[in-house]
Coordinates of C-alpha atoms and ligand atoms in Angstrom, one line a residue:
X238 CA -86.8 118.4 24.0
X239 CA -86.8 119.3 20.0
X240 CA -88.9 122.4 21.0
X241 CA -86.1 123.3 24.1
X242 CA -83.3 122.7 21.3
X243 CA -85.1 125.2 18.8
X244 CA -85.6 128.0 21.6
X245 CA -82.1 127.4 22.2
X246 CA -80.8 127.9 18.9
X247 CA -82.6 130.7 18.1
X248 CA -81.4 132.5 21.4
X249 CA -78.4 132.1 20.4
X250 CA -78.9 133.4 17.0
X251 CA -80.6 136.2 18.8
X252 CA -77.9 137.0 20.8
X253 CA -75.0 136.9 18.2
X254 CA -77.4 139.0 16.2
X255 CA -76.9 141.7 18.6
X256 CA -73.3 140.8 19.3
X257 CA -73.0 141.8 15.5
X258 CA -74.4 144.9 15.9
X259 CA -72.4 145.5 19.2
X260 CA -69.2 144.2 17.5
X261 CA -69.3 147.0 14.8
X262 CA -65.5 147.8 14.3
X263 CA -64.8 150.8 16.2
X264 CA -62.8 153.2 14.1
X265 CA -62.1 156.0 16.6
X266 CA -60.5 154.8 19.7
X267 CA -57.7 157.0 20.5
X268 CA -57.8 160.5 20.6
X269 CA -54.6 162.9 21.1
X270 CA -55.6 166.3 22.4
X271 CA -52.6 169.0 21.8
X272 CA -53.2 172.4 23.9
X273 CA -50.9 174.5 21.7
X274 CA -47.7 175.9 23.3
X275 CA -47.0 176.1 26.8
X276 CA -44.4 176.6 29.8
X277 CA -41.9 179.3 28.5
X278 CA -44.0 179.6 25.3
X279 CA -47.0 181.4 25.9
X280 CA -48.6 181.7 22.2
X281 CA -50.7 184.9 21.9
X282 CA -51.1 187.3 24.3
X283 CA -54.4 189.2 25.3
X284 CA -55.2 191.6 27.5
X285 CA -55.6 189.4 30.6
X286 CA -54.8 186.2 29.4
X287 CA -52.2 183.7 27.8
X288 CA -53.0 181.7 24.8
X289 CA -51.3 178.6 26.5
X290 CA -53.9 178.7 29.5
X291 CA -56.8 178.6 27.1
X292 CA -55.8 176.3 25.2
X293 CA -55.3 173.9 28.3
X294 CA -57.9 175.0 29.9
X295 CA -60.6 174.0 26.9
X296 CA -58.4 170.9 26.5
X297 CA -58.9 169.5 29.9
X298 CA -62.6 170.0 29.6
X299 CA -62.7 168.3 26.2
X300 CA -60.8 165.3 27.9
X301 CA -62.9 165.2 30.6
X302 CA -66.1 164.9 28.0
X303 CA -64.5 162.4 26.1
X304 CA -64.4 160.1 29.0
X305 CA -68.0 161.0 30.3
X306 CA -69.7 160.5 27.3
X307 CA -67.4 158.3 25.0
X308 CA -65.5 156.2 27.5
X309 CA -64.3 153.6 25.1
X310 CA -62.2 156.4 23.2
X311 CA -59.2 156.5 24.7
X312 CA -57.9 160.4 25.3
X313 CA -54.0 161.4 25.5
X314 CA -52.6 164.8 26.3
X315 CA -49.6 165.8 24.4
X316 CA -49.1 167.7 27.6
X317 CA -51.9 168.2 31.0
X318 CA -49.6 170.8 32.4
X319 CA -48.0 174.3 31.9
X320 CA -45.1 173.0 30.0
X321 CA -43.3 173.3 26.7
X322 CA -43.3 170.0 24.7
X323 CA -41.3 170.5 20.6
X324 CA -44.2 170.5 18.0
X325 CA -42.1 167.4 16.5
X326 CA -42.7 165.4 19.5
X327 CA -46.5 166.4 19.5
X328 CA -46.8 165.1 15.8
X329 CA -44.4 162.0 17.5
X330 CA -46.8 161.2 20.0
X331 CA -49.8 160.8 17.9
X332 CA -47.8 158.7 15.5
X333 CA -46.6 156.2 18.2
X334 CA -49.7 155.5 20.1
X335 CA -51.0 154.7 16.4
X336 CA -53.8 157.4 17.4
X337 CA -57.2 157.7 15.2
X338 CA -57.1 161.2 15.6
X339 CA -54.8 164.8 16.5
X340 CA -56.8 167.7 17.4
X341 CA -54.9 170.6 18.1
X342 CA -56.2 173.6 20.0
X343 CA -55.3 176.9 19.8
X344 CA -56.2 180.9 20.1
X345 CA -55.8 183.0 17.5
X346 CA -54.3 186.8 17.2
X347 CA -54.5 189.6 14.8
X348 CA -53.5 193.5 15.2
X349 CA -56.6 194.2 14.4
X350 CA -58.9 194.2 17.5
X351 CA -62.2 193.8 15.7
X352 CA -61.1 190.4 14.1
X353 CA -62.9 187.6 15.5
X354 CA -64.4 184.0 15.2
X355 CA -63.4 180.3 14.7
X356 CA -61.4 178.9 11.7
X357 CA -60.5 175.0 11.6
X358 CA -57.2 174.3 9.5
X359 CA -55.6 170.8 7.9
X360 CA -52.0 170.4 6.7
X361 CA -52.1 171.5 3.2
X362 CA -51.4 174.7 0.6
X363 CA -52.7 177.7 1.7
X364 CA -54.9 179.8 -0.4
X365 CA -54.4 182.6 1.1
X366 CA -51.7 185.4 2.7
X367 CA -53.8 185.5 5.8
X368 CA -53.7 181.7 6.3
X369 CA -49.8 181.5 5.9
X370 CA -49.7 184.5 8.3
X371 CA -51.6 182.3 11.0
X372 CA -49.5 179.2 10.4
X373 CA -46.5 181.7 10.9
X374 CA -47.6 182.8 14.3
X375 CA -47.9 179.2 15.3
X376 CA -45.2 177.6 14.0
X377 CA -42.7 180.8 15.2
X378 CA -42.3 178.5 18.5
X379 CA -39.3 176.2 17.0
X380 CA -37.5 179.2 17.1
X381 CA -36.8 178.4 20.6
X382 CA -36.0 174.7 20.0
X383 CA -32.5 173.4 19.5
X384 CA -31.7 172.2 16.6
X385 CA -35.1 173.0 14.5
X386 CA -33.7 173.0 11.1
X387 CA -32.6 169.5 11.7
X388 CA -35.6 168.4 13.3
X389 CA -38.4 170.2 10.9
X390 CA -35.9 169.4 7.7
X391 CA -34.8 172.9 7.2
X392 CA -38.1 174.8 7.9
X393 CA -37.5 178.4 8.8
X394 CA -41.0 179.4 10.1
X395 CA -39.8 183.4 8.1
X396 CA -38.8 182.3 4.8
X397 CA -41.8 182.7 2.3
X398 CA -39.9 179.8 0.7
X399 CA -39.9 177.3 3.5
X400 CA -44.0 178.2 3.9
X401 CA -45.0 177.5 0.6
X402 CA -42.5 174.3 0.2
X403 CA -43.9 173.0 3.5
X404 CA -47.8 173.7 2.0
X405 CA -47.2 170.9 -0.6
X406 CA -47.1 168.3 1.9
X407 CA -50.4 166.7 2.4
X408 CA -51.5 164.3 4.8
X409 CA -52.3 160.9 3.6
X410 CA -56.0 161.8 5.8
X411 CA -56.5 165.0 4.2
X412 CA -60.0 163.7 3.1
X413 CA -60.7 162.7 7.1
X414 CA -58.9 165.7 8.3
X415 CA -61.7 168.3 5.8
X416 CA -64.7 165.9 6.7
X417 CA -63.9 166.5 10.7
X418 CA -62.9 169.9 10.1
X419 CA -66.3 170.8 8.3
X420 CA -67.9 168.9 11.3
X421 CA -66.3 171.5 14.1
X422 CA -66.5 174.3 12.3
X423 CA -70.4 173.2 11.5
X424 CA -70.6 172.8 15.2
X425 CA -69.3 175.9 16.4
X426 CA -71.2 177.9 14.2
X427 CA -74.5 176.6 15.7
X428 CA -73.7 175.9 19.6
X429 CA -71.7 179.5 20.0
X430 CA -72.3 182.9 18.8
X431 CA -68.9 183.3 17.0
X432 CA -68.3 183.8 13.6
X433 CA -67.4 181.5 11.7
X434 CA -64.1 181.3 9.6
X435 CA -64.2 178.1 8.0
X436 CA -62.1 175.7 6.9
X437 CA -58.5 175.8 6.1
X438 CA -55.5 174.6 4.7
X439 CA -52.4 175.9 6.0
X440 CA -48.5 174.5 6.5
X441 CA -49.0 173.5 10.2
X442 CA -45.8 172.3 11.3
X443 CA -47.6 170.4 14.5
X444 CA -49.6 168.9 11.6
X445 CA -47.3 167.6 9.1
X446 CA -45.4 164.9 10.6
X447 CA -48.7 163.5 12.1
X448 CA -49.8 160.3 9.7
X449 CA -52.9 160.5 11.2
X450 CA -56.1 162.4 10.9
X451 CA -55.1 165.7 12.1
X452 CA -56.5 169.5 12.6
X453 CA -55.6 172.2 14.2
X454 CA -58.4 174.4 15.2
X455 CA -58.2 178.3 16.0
X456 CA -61.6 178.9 18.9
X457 CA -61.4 182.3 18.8
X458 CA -59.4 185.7 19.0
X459 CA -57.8 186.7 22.1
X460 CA -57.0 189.7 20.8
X461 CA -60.5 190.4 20.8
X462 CA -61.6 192.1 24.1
X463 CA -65.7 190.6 24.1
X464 CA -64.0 187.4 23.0
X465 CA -61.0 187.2 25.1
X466 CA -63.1 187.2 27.9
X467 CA -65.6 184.6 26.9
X468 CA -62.4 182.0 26.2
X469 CA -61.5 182.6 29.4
X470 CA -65.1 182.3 31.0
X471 CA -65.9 178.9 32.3
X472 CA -69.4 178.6 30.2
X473 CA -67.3 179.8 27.2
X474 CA -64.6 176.8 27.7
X475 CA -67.4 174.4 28.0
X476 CA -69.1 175.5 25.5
X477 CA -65.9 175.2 23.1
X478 CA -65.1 172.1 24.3
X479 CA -68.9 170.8 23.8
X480 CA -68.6 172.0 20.3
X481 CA -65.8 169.5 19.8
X482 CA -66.7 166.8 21.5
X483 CA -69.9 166.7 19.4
X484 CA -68.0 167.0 16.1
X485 CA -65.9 163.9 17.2
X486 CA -68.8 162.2 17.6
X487 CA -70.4 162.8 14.5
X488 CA -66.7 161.8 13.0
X489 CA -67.1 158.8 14.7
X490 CA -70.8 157.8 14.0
X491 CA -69.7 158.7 10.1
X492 CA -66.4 156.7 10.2
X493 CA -68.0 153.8 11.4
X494 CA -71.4 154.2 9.6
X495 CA -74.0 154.2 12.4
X496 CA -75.9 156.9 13.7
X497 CA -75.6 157.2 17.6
X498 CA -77.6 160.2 18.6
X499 CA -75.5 163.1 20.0
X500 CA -76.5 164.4 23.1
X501 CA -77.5 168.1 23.7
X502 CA -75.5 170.7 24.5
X503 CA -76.6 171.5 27.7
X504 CA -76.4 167.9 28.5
X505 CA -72.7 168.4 28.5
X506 CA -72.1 171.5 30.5
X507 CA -71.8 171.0 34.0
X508 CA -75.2 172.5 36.2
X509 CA -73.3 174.7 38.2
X510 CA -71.1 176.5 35.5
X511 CA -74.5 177.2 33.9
X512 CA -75.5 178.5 37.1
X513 CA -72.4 180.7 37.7
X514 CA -73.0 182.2 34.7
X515 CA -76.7 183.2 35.5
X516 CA -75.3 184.4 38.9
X517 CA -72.4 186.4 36.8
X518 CA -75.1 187.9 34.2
X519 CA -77.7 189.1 37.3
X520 CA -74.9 190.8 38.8
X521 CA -73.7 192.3 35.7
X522 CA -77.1 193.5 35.4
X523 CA -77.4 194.8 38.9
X524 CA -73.6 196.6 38.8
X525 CA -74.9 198.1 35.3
X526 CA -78.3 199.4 37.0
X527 CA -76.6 200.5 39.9
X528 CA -74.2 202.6 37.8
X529 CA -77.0 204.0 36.1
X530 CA -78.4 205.5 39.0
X531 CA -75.5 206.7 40.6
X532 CA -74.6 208.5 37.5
X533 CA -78.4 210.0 37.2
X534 CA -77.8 210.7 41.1
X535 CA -74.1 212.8 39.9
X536 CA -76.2 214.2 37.3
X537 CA -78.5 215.8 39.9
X538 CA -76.1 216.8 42.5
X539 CA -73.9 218.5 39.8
X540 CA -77.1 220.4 38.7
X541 CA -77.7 221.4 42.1
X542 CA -74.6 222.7 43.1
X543 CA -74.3 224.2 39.7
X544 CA -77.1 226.4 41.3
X545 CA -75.1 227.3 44.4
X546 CA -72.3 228.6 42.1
X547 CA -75.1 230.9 40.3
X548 CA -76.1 231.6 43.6
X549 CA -72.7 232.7 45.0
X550 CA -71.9 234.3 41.9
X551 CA -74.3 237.2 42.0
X552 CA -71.7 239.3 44.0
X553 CA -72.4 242.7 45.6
X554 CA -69.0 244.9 46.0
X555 CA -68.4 248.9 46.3
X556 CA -66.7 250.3 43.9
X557 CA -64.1 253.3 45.6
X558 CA -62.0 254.2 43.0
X559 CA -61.4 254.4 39.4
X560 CA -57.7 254.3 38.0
X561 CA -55.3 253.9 35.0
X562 CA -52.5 252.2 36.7
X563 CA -52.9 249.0 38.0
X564 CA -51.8 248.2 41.9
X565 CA -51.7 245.3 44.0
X566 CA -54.6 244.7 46.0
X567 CA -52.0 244.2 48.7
X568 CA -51.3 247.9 47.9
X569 CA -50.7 249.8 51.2
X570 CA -53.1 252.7 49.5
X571 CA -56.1 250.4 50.3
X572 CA -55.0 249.7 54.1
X573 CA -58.3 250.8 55.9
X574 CA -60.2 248.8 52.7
X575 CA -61.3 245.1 53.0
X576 CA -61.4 242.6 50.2
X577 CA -59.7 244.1 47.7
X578 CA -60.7 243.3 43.6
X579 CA -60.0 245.2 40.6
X580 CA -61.8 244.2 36.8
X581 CA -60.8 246.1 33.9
X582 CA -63.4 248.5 32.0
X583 CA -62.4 249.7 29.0
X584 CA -58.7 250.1 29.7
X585 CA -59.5 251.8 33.0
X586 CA -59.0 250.0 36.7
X587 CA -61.5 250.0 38.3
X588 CA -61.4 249.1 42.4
X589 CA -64.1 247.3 44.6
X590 CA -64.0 246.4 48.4
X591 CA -65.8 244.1 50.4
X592 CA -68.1 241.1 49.2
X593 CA -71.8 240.8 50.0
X594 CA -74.3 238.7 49.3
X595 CA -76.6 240.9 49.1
X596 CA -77.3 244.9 48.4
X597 CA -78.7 246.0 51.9
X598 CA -74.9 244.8 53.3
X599 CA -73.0 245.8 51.0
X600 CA -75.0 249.6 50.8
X601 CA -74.1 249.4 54.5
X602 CA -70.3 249.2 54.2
X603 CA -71.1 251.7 51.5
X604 CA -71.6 254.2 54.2
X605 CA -68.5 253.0 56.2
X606 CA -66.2 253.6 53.5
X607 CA -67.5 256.5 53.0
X608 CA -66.3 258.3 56.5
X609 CA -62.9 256.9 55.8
X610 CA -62.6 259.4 52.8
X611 CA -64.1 257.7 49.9
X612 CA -66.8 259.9 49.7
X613 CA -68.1 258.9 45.4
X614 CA -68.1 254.8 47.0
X615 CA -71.4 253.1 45.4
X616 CA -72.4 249.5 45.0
X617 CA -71.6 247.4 42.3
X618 CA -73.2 243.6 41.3
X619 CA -71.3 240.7 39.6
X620 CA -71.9 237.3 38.3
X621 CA -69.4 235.2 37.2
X622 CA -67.0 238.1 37.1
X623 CA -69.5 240.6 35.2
X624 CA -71.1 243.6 36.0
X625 CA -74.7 242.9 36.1
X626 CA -77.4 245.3 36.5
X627 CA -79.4 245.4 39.7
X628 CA -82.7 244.2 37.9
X629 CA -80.3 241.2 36.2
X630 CA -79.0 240.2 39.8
X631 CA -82.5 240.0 41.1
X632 CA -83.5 238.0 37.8
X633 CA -80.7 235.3 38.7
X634 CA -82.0 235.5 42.3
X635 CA -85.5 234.9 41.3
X636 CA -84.3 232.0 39.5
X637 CA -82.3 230.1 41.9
X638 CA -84.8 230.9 44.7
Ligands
LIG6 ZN1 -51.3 179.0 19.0

């Protein structure tokens, strides 16, 4: 019995050994995801896309790998659809639900074509022109609310004023919001081959109501042709959304002091968007060879009949008449003549009938014309509208034949 009591207490201590390790205060349990913009506010514009699509888009998937592969975090959409929602009420949501964590994801722009890459920002004073331009950009969208002065305390998203006086509020997290922020950006730089911009501090206005951890991260220019297209590819969303996922985690493992391992990337994208994409880069492949060869095939069919126009060029015509005044070929002075052409030879017109192909026909209607009164008629050759000599004409013909 004593030795049935001692296995018994030390199961128990065995078990709430483990419990303790299970019982590990979990720090991140609620996420809010915020796809920037929406419904009548598009965001950025590329060349076949809409900010507000992306930015959905890459938000879904990131929900949809939050429940997967970290089910006891709890994930909330400021909005699952194409709709507007006020930034105010984005930065509301996040404080109601008492969320761990705001993640909002947008696209960036630039007039310049060639910019390109990833930058992560927190609420916060911006070091540069460039960042306040970006936060511009984004917050421009309270321009369509009602009321926005009321609701953002007299922000006015134009006045350089209202930037910098908005850049000296910091959230309480700032130190949470850099350490995930470094995480993504960390992230990004070594699942995806875009550059990366680093971290920022900008005045966010979806950011600086939010008393939580907050950041607002930029995954890439759509202004950017090559990467406009891979934010709207389905491995390229994944991929994005991977990224993130695996800097929450590491958040997460660092906020609560264990060290989970993360899983790999691939792990996380779905088999059969990595096998689209081989599908899409073997056909890319095959349309590029295919091109190749039809062009090399133009190529050779331009130089052949290239060869016919040599061919057709060396022209053999008798020459009838030599004149200073120029008259139609419709002229009824030529009547009994056929194919009428005149060149100019120093000054003097000088009139041709008939076109051969070769000297033995045209020395034939040589003799025709000349019963019909033009008794000095002789053959002359051209090629591309030039007199040639006989021996050039049969140099040409050697050549093409
Ligand atoms: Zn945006």
């Amino acid at each position: 019995m004593r030795q049935f009591l001692l296995l018994f207490f030390l199961l128990i201590g065995f078990t709430s050994n483990i419990n303790c390790q299970e019982t590990k205060p979990e720090k991140l349990k609620k996420i809010v995801i915020d796809p920037g913009h929406g419904g009548d506010k598009p965001g950025a514009q590329g060349k076949i896309s809409l900010e507000k699509d992306i930015n959905l888009a890459v938000s879904l998937k990131l929900g949809q790998l939050l429940n997967q592969h970290l089910s006891s975090v709890e994930v909330i959409y400021t909005r699952k659809t194409d709709h507007d929602v006020d930034l105010i009420r984005r930065s509301q949501l996040a404080n109601r639900e008492r969320a761990d964590l705001f993640i909002s994801i947008h696209c960036n722009a630039s007039k310049n074509h060639d910019a390109c890459g990833t930058e992560t920002f927190v609420m916060g004073l911006a070091k540069t022109q460039a960042n306040i331009e970006a936060a511009k950009k984004e917050n421009a969208d309270i321009l369509m609310e009602a009321n926005y002065g009321e609701k953002y305390d007299g922000f006015d998203p134009n006045s350089p004023e209202s930037n910098i006086f908005f850049s000296f509020y910091q959230n309480a997290y700032l130190e949470q919001s850099l350490t995930l922020a470094a995480k993504l950006q960390d992230q990004f730089t070594s699942n995806i081959k875009l550059l990366n911009r680093g971290v920022k501090q900008a005045p966010y206005l979806v950011l600086y109501k939010t008393s939580v951890p907050s950041i607002l991260t930029e995954i890439g220019f759509i202004s950017n042709p090559k990467e406009e297209r891979y934010l709207n590819s389905q491995l390229g969303q994944y991929e994005i959304a991977a990224s993130i996922f695996l800097a929450i985690k590491q958040y997460k493992n660092f906020l609560e002091g264990v060290n989970q391992p993360l899983p790999t990337m691939e792990s996380l994208i779905p088999e059969e968007v990595i096998k689209q994409e081989k599908i899409a880069k073997e056909n890319e492949r095959k349309a590029r060879e295919l091109a190749h060869k039809l062009k090399e095939s133009m190529l050779l069919e331009n130089l052949s009949s290239h060869s016919d126009t040599v061919k057709s060029e060396v022209i053999y015509r008798v020459q009838f008449h030599t004149d200073t005044t120029k008259y139609s070929t419709e002229s009824k002075k030529f009547e009994p003549l056929e194919d009428i052409w005149m060149y100019n030879d120093n000054g003097l017109w000088k009139y041709t009938a008939g076109s051969f192909k070769d000297f033995h026909q045209a020395n034939q209607y040589r003799h025709k014309i000349r019963t019909k009164g033009y008794k000095d008629a002789f053959v002359v050759i051209f090629n591309n509208n030039q007199r040639i000599s006989l021996e050039k004409a049969k140099e040409i013909e050697s050549k093409i034949k």
